[in-house]
Amino acid sequence: MRENDPVTSAIRQPRNPAAAVRPRLIATDLDGTLLRDDKSVSPRTVAALAAAEEAGIEVFFVTGRPARWMDVVSDHVHGHGLAICGNGAAVVDLHGGPGAHRFVKVRELARENALEAVGLLREAAPGTVYAVEQTYGFYQEPDYPKLHMEIPDELAPAEDLLAPDAPGADEPVLKILSYHPTLDPDAFLNLARLAIGDRANVTRSSPSALLEISGPGVSKASTLALCCAERGISHEEVVAFGDMPNDVEMLTWAGQSYAMGNAHPDVIAAASGRTVANNDDGVAVVIEQIVAERR
């Protein structure tokens, strides 16, 4: 990830009129945003999240992580305890605790779309290797690197993993992970988007050349919009936080949005405001101000 200019103040305020609207929901990414680099939630952030809920502001964790990786925040859920996982592919109820998360909504990637995307990207970027993320299973090609903190359920070519008789064929596919060992991450993302077109949604959240491919129209923003509509919450009443390209749509959609001090340049351009880095509790800094203004 490219280095960014230093932040000159704790918070750069949003430039849009929505800043005057009282927030009803906070949507925050996890890695590189709410979490510190050691994957911890700081005491200050825990207190800020609790203060937001006490003030009547819902908090949604909106992440690229699968549901089974949500233990890092399971102890910090309040109120509804819902999270948007897999870049919008699933809405998960975290109340059950580690290992007992319940899928509330699934927006799957059709296997035919996934197969087509794999084929097109193999042609456009030879050397790409793949993994398949499903609701409960994780499958990968033999050459896919050890990028994740788990052992795959099956090793096979992506085409076999996505076949109608593949292991886990009765489970929805949430996203395809595509890794290239030598391409620049942003160049790989642009190439993949051109190659795949509207057959799937392509984004990335890793500093490496690792792409995440979801169903057409599936993103953090589109699933968050669905959840907000169910609650009668308008986009002007949402405050969002993020740091990587998979957050861009969400930050653009929200009435108020903040790029972290450590954010990717595209995120800084998309957000209406900027806060300090994740290791400096940038989300908590803004939430504390929001809560103070409601008193």
XYZ file of N, CA and C in Angstrom, residues 105-292:
564
model
N -28.633 -12.943 6.336
C -28.831 -12.671 4.903
C -27.582 -13.135 4.160
N -27.778 -13.780 3.016
C -26.662 -14.212 2.184
C -26.887 -13.718 0.756
N -25.881 -13.069 0.200
C -25.923 -12.588 -1.177
C -24.796 -13.299 -1.936
N -25.110 -14.462 -2.458
C -24.084 -15.339 -2.974
C -23.582 -14.953 -4.365
N -22.423 -15.490 -4.681
C -21.847 -15.401 -6.018
C -22.228 -16.689 -6.743
N -23.036 -16.588 -7.786
C -23.455 -17.772 -8.525
C -22.225 -18.494 -9.080
N -22.268 -19.816 -9.026
C -21.099 -20.590 -9.453
C -20.764 -20.351 -10.932
N -21.784 -20.143 -11.758
C -21.493 -19.880 -13.166
C -20.759 -18.547 -13.341
N -21.136 -17.551 -12.543
C -20.426 -16.268 -12.582
C -18.999 -16.429 -12.078
N -18.853 -17.200 -11.003
C -17.527 -17.423 -10.436
C -16.611 -18.126 -11.428
N -17.121 -19.157 -12.082
C -16.327 -19.882 -13.071
C -15.923 -18.977 -14.234
N -16.861 -18.160 -14.674
C -16.549 -17.249 -15.777
C -15.490 -16.239 -15.365
N -15.607 -15.711 -14.145
C -14.625 -14.745 -13.656
C -13.243 -15.378 -13.544
N -13.179 -16.594 -13.033
C -11.906 -17.305 -12.918
C -11.268 -17.484 -14.290
N -12.050 -17.914 -15.266
C -11.517 -18.126 -16.607
C -11.011 -16.846 -17.251
N -11.776 -15.788 -17.117
C -11.389 -14.516 -17.711
C -10.122 -13.953 -17.074
N -10.013 -14.100 -15.757
C -8.839 -13.565 -15.071
C -7.614 -14.441 -15.306
N -7.807 -15.743 -15.463
C -6.669 -16.613 -15.818
C -6.064 -16.164 -17.151
N -6.940 -15.799 -18.079
C -6.477 -15.372 -19.395
C -5.817 -14.000 -19.335
N -6.395 -13.091 -18.547
C -5.873 -11.725 -18.485
C -4.613 -11.617 -17.631
N -4.497 -12.475 -16.621
C -3.354 -12.400 -15.707
C -2.845 -13.805 -15.418
N -2.090 -14.390 -16.344
C -1.547 -15.727 -16.117
C -0.747 -15.773 -14.814
N -0.876 -16.886 -14.101
C -0.195 -17.021 -12.817
C -1.091 -16.743 -11.631
N -2.332 -16.277 -11.889
C -3.274 -16.030 -10.792
C -3.689 -17.358 -10.163
N -3.754 -17.387 -8.842
C -4.222 -18.572 -8.117
C -5.426 -18.180 -7.269
N -6.252 -19.176 -6.918
C -7.571 -18.880 -6.369
C -7.884 -19.646 -5.085
N -8.797 -19.042 -4.305
C -9.431 -19.715 -3.174
C -10.912 -19.400 -3.231
N -11.714 -20.277 -2.662
C -13.169 -20.129 -2.684
C -13.672 -20.013 -1.258
N -14.331 -18.911 -0.962
C -14.901 -18.655 0.367
C -16.395 -18.944 0.323
N -16.848 -19.875 1.171
C -18.267 -20.200 1.251
C -18.778 -19.858 2.648
N -20.067 -20.096 2.886
C -20.621 -19.704 4.181
C -19.869 -20.358 5.338
N -19.560 -21.633 5.197
C -18.873 -22.334 6.284
C -17.540 -22.946 5.870
N -17.293 -23.066 4.587
C -16.078 -23.724 4.133
C -15.111 -22.793 3.432
N -13.849 -23.235 3.382
C -12.798 -22.491 2.692
C -11.983 -23.485 1.886
N -11.909 -23.260 0.560
C -11.254 -24.182 -0.353
C -10.250 -23.409 -1.188
N -9.152 -24.064 -1.577
C -8.152 -23.327 -2.348
C -7.402 -24.227 -3.312
N -6.751 -23.557 -4.270
C -5.872 -24.264 -5.180
C -4.571 -24.624 -4.467
N -3.871 -25.675 -4.934
C -2.632 -26.090 -4.264
C -1.569 -24.995 -4.195
N -1.489 -24.136 -5.219
C -0.452 -23.099 -5.250
C -0.865 -21.797 -4.560
N -2.091 -21.746 -4.067
C -2.528 -20.531 -3.354
C -1.696 -20.405 -2.075
N -1.099 -19.236 -1.815
C -0.196 -19.096 -0.659
C -0.930 -19.122 0.676
N -0.168 -19.307 1.735
C -0.734 -19.353 3.085
C -0.968 -17.925 3.578
N -2.029 -17.312 3.051
C -2.348 -15.926 3.395
C -3.330 -15.840 4.558
N -3.958 -16.935 4.908
C -5.046 -16.898 5.876
C -4.737 -17.796 7.069
N -5.439 -17.546 8.163
C -5.142 -18.226 9.418
C -5.982 -19.495 9.585
N -5.981 -20.336 8.566
C -6.749 -21.565 8.655
C -6.269 -22.576 7.627
N -6.633 -23.828 7.846
C -6.302 -24.904 6.919
C -7.488 -25.092 5.980
N -7.252 -25.119 4.665
C -8.377 -25.264 3.728
C -9.060 -26.625 3.857
N -10.341 -26.650 3.530
C -11.101 -27.896 3.588
C -10.772 -28.814 2.418
N -10.265 -28.241 1.322
C -9.978 -29.034 0.122
C -8.975 -28.284 -0.737
N -8.074 -29.039 -1.381
C -7.132 -28.479 -2.341
C -7.469 -29.026 -3.724
N -7.714 -28.120 -4.679
C -8.045 -28.531 -6.042
C -8.064 -27.284 -6.928
N -8.006 -27.450 -8.259
C -8.164 -26.293 -9.148
C -9.508 -25.607 -8.914
N -9.546 -24.320 -9.111
C -10.774 -23.553 -8.857
C -11.947 -24.092 -9.657
N -11.694 -24.519 -10.879
C -12.774 -25.036 -11.711
C -13.421 -26.269 -11.079
N -12.613 -27.088 -10.418
C -13.147 -28.271 -9.730
C -13.865 -27.879 -8.438
N -13.333 -26.886 -7.753
C -13.949 -26.438 -6.497
C -15.306 -25.804 -6.730
N -15.527 -25.290 -7.943
C -16.786 -24.618 -8.272
C -17.735 -25.496 -9.083
N -17.354 -26.729 -9.310
C -18.187 -27.643 -10.086
C -19.454 -28.016 -9.318
N -20.517 -28.435 -10.014
C -21.777 -28.785 -9.352
C -21.634 -29.901 -8.326
N -20.644 -30.796 -8.519
C -20.455 -31.897 -7.577
C -19.260 -31.684 -6.659
N -18.826 -30.436 -6.520
C -17.656 -30.124 -5.695
C -17.969 -30.281 -4.218
N -16.935 -30.455 -3.387
C -17.162 -30.458 -1.943
C -17.816 -29.139 -1.524
N -18.843 -29.242 -0.708
C -19.533 -28.029 -0.279
C -20.418 -27.409 -1.330
N -20.788 -28.177 -2.354
C -21.602 -27.637 -3.448
C -22.985 -27.192 -2.982
N -23.408 -27.667 -1.825
C -24.716 -27.257 -1.296
C -24.647 -25.961 -0.509
N -23.446 -25.410 -0.351
C -23.261 -24.141 0.371
C -23.113 -22.986 -0.616
N -23.650 -21.821 -0.289
C -23.441 -20.652 -1.153
C -21.969 -20.231 -1.207
N -21.551 -19.784 -2.373
C -20.228 -19.170 -2.519
C -20.372 -17.687 -2.188
N -19.560 -17.209 -1.259
C -19.621 -15.797 -0.882
C -18.674 -14.948 -1.721
N -17.468 -15.452 -1.939
C -16.532 -14.715 -2.787
C -15.395 -15.626 -3.224
N -14.728 -15.198 -4.282
C -13.516 -15.837 -4.777
C -12.343 -14.938 -4.408
N -11.284 -15.525 -3.912
C -10.045 -14.801 -3.625
C -9.057 -15.103 -4.740
N -8.470 -14.073 -5.313
C -7.556 -14.229 -6.449
C -6.237 -13.558 -6.111
N -5.172 -14.326 -6.161
C -3.851 -13.801 -5.778
C -2.879 -13.902 -6.952
N -2.104 -12.830 -7.129
C -1.044 -12.862 -8.136
C 0.290 -12.558 -7.458
N 1.305 -13.356 -7.726
C 2.566 -13.214 -6.986
C 3.437 -12.035 -7.380
N 3.211 -11.439 -8.541
C 4.138 -10.390 -8.988
C 3.488 -9.067 -9.383
N 2.208 -9.049 -9.679
C 1.576 -7.811 -10.145
C 1.423 -6.789 -9.028
N 1.465 -5.510 -9.396
C 1.147 -4.437 -8.464
C -0.319 -4.564 -8.049
N -0.631 -4.410 -6.765
C -2.007 -4.611 -6.309
C -3.042 -3.755 -7.032
N -2.775 -2.470 -7.206
C -3.748 -1.608 -7.881
C -3.846 -1.936 -9.366
N -2.724 -2.272 -9.982
C -2.753 -2.653 -11.394
C -3.548 -3.946 -11.569
N -3.382 -4.886 -10.658
C -4.123 -6.151 -10.721
C -5.619 -5.901 -10.575
N -5.982 -5.003 -9.667
C -7.395 -4.674 -9.465
C -7.990 -4.063 -10.731
N -7.307 -3.117 -11.325
C -7.820 -2.479 -12.534
C -7.938 -3.477 -13.683
N -6.933 -4.334 -13.818
C -6.949 -5.342 -14.875
C -8.137 -6.294 -14.693
N -8.350 -6.743 -13.462
C -9.429 -7.687 -13.180
C -10.793 -7.066 -13.429
N -10.961 -5.823 -13.050
C -12.252 -5.164 -13.277
C -12.551 -5.040 -14.764
N -11.535 -4.750 -15.557
C -11.733 -4.669 -17.014
C -12.047 -6.042 -17.601
N -11.349 -7.064 -17.127
C -11.529 -8.405 -17.680
C -12.875 -9.009 -17.307
N -13.302 -8.806 -16.070
C -14.512 -9.463 -15.564
C -15.765 -8.653 -15.860
N -15.648 -7.354 -15.926
C -16.796 -6.502 -16.231
C -17.894 -6.627 -15.200
N -19.155 -6.713 -15.669
C -20.286 -6.739 -14.745
C -20.690 -8.151 -14.336
N -19.854 -9.135 -14.627
C -20.174 -10.513 -14.238
C -20.024 -10.731 -12.732
N -19.226 -9.860 -12.096
C -18.996 -9.954 -10.656
C -18.444 -8.615 -10.179
N -18.459 -8.416 -8.865
C -17.874 -7.217 -8.275
C -16.468 -7.551 -7.787
N -15.492 -6.744 -8.178
C -14.094 -7.015 -7.829
C -13.545 -5.874 -6.986
N -12.885 -6.213 -5.884
C -12.289 -5.194 -5.032
C -11.073 -5.787 -4.339
N -10.489 -5.032 -3.419
C -9.388 -5.566 -2.625
C -9.304 -4.845 -1.289
N -8.796 -5.576 -0.285
C -8.602 -4.993 1.040
C -7.215 -5.278 1.590
N -6.430 -6.034 0.846
C -5.095 -6.431 1.286
C -4.036 -5.532 0.665
N -2.923 -5.323 1.348
C -1.830 -4.568 0.736
C -1.114 -5.355 -0.354
N -1.368 -6.654 -0.440
C -0.776 -7.479 -1.493
C -1.728 -7.559 -2.683
N -1.301 -8.252 -3.735
C -2.129 -8.393 -4.939
C -3.137 -9.517 -4.726
N -4.046 -9.300 -3.796
C -5.096 -10.250 -3.456
C -6.441 -9.586 -3.699
N -7.199 -10.118 -4.648
C -8.490 -9.547 -4.995
C -9.614 -10.368 -4.386
N -10.761 -9.715 -4.186
C -11.951 -10.364 -3.646
C -13.084 -10.168 -4.647
N -13.621 -11.280 -5.132
C -14.627 -11.259 -6.191
C -15.958 -11.726 -5.631
N -16.973 -10.847 -5.682
C -18.300 -11.128 -5.136
C -19.340 -11.099 -6.247
N -20.580 -11.378 -5.892
C -21.653 -11.358 -6.862
C -21.852 -9.979 -7.468
N -22.443 -9.888 -8.645
C -22.695 -8.587 -9.281
C -23.495 -7.674 -8.347
N -23.001 -6.469 -8.157
C -23.701 -5.510 -7.313
C -23.538 -5.718 -5.823
N -22.809 -6.746 -5.423
C -22.617 -7.011 -3.997
C -21.405 -6.239 -3.498
N -21.627 -5.398 -2.526
C -20.550 -4.611 -1.930
C -20.936 -4.266 -0.510
N -19.989 -3.728 0.224
C -20.317 -3.245 1.566
C -21.441 -2.214 1.494
N -21.365 -1.329 0.512
C -22.346 -0.251 0.395
C -23.739 -0.777 0.103
N -23.856 -1.700 -0.855
C -25.194 -2.148 -1.252
C -25.874 -2.944 -0.147
N -25.120 -3.757 0.582
C -25.720 -4.513 1.685
C -26.022 -3.600 2.859
N -25.162 -2.649 3.138
C -25.446 -1.679 4.192
C -26.704 -0.887 3.852
N -26.866 -0.523 2.593
C -28.066 0.215 2.176
C -29.323 -0.618 2.418
N -29.267 -1.920 2.138
C -30.408 -2.798 2.395
C -30.733 -2.849 3.879
N -29.706 -3.000 4.706
C -29.916 -3.067 6.158
C -30.487 -1.759 6.698
N -30.008 -0.647 6.182
C -30.515 0.649 6.628
C -31.960 0.853 6.186
N -32.289 0.449 4.968
C -33.660 0.589 4.479
C -34.631 -0.196 5.349
N -34.206 -1.373 5.813
C -35.049 -2.189 6.695
C -35.306 -1.503 8.030
N -34.418 -0.595 8.405
C -34.536 0.113 9.682
C -35.052 1.533 9.528
N -35.371 1.930 8.313
C -35.839 3.288 8.084
C -34.759 4.330 8.288
N -33.516 3.950 8.036
C -32.383 4.861 8.201
C -31.913 5.316 6.823
N -31.806 6.606 6.605
C -31.347 7.136 5.323
C -29.825 7.188 5.292
N -29.278 7.286 4.088
C -27.816 7.330 3.985
C -27.243 8.580 4.651
N -28.043 9.662 4.715
C -27.561 10.876 5.374
C -27.352 10.676 6.872
N -28.003 9.659 7.438
C -27.913 9.394 8.880
C -26.833 8.369 9.222
N -25.997 8.026 8.239
C -24.943 7.035 8.437
C -23.574 7.705 8.436
N -22.739 7.296 9.390
C -21.338 7.719 9.436
C -20.492 6.476 9.198
N -19.611 6.517 8.201
C -18.836 5.334 7.826
C -17.335 5.599 7.934
N -16.591 4.509 8.206
C -15.134 4.576 8.353
C -14.491 3.471 7.533
N -13.333 3.767 6.895
C -12.637 2.733 6.146
C -11.234 3.145 5.766
N -10.507 2.167 5.176
C -9.111 2.445 4.837
C -8.647 1.872 3.502
N -9.442 0.969 2.886
C -8.972 0.296 1.675
C -10.009 0.374 0.551
N -9.618 0.000 -0.700
C -10.539 0.128 -1.833
C -11.891 -0.546 -1.636
N -11.976 -1.622 -0.854
C -13.287 -2.258 -0.648
C -14.223 -1.407 0.202
N -13.717 -0.291 0.741
C -14.550 0.630 1.520
C -15.047 1.820 0.708
N -14.531 2.000 -0.502
C -14.807 3.214 -1.263
C -16.300 3.433 -1.492
N -17.013 2.402 -1.956
C -18.446 2.570 -2.233
C -19.211 2.939 -0.970
N -18.874 2.314 0.147
C -19.556 2.594 1.407
C -19.307 4.033 1.861
N -18.073 4.490 1.716
C -17.745 5.857 2.133
C -18.415 6.887 1.230
N -18.551 6.553 -0.034
C -19.232 7.449 -0.964
C -20.725 7.508 -0.687
N -21.310 6.372 -0.293
C -22.756 6.283 -0.050
C -23.162 6.976 1.249
N -22.372 6.859 2.277
C -22.746 7.381 3.599
C -22.798 8.903 3.605
N -23.689 9.436 4.436
C -23.815 10.882 4.558
C -22.554 11.537 5.069
N -21.906 10.906 6.046
C -20.615 11.350 6.543
C -19.666 10.161 6.455
N -18.441 10.418 6.029
C -17.486 9.315 5.934
C -16.085 9.796 6.247
N -15.313 8.883 6.829
C -13.958 9.223 7.263
C -12.956 8.199 6.750
N -11.920 8.692 6.102
C -10.772 7.864 5.744
C -9.813 7.879 6.922
N -9.248 6.724 7.217
C -8.271 6.652 8.295
C -6.972 7.346 7.871
N -6.175 7.732 8.835
C -4.898 8.368 8.532
C -3.963 7.465 7.755
N -4.190 6.161 7.846
C -3.382 5.168 7.135
C -4.049 4.679 5.853
N -5.065 5.404 5.366
C -5.891 4.913 4.255
C -5.200 4.978 2.896
N -5.680 4.121 2.012
C -5.292 4.108 0.598
C -5.717 5.436 -0.042
N -4.956 5.960 -1.005
C -5.308 7.243 -1.637
C -6.717 7.286 -2.218
N -7.206 6.180 -2.777
C -8.564 6.166 -3.331
C -9.612 6.358 -2.240
N -9.318 5.867 -1.061
C -10.239 6.010 0.067
C -10.260 7.460 0.545
N -9.099 8.065 0.607
C -9.015 9.473 1.016
C -9.801 10.343 0.046
N -9.704 10.030 -1.237
C -10.431 10.805 -2.240
C -11.933 10.606 -2.132
N -12.370 9.415 -1.716
C -13.803 9.107 -1.660
C -14.481 9.644 -0.411
N -13.760 9.707 0.696
C -14.370 10.094 1.969
C -14.582 11.598 2.052
N -15.576 11.981 2.838
C -15.841 13.404 3.030
C -15.037 13.991 4.183
N -14.398 13.147 4.973
C -13.575 13.616 6.075
C -12.423 12.674 6.306
N -11.549 13.032 7.223
C -10.393 12.194 7.527
C -10.102 12.241 9.016
N -9.779 11.096 9.570
C -9.413 11.011 10.973
C -7.994 10.461 11.086
N -7.527 10.239 12.291
C -6.168 9.747 12.484
C -6.126 8.242 12.229
N -4.947 7.667 12.300
C -4.744 6.272 11.921
C -5.407 5.304 12.894
N -5.544 4.058 12.436
C -6.161 3.023 13.269
C -5.403 2.809 14.569
N -4.084 2.874 14.535
C -3.310 2.681 15.766
C -3.450 3.843 16.739
N -4.007 4.949 16.256
C -4.262 6.108 17.121
C -5.742 6.244 17.467
N -6.509 5.174 17.251
C -7.936 5.126 17.615
C -8.758 6.153 16.852
N -8.518 6.235 15.548
C -9.208 7.229 14.727
C -10.717 7.111 14.739
N -11.260 5.894 14.796
C -12.714 5.734 14.854
C -13.240 6.270 16.176
N -12.571 5.938 17.260
C -13.004 6.397 18.574
C -12.984 7.923 18.669
N -11.983 8.548 18.065
C -11.883 10.010 18.088
C -13.149 10.646 17.535
N -13.631 10.127 16.412
C -14.823 10.692 15.786
C -16.076 10.348 16.578
N -16.192 9.093 17.027
C -17.380 8.695 17.780
C -17.515 9.535 19.049
N -16.416 9.779 19.729
C -16.458 10.600 20.946
C -17.015 11.987 20.642
N -16.612 12.544 19.512
C -17.121 13.870 19.135
C -18.612 13.810 18.820
N -19.040 12.765 18.102
C -20.456 12.612 17.754
C -21.302 12.504 19.018
N -20.856 11.677 19.955
C -21.611 11.477 21.194
C -21.656 12.770 22.005
N -20.525 13.474 22.058
C -20.481 14.723 22.824
C -21.450 15.753 22.254
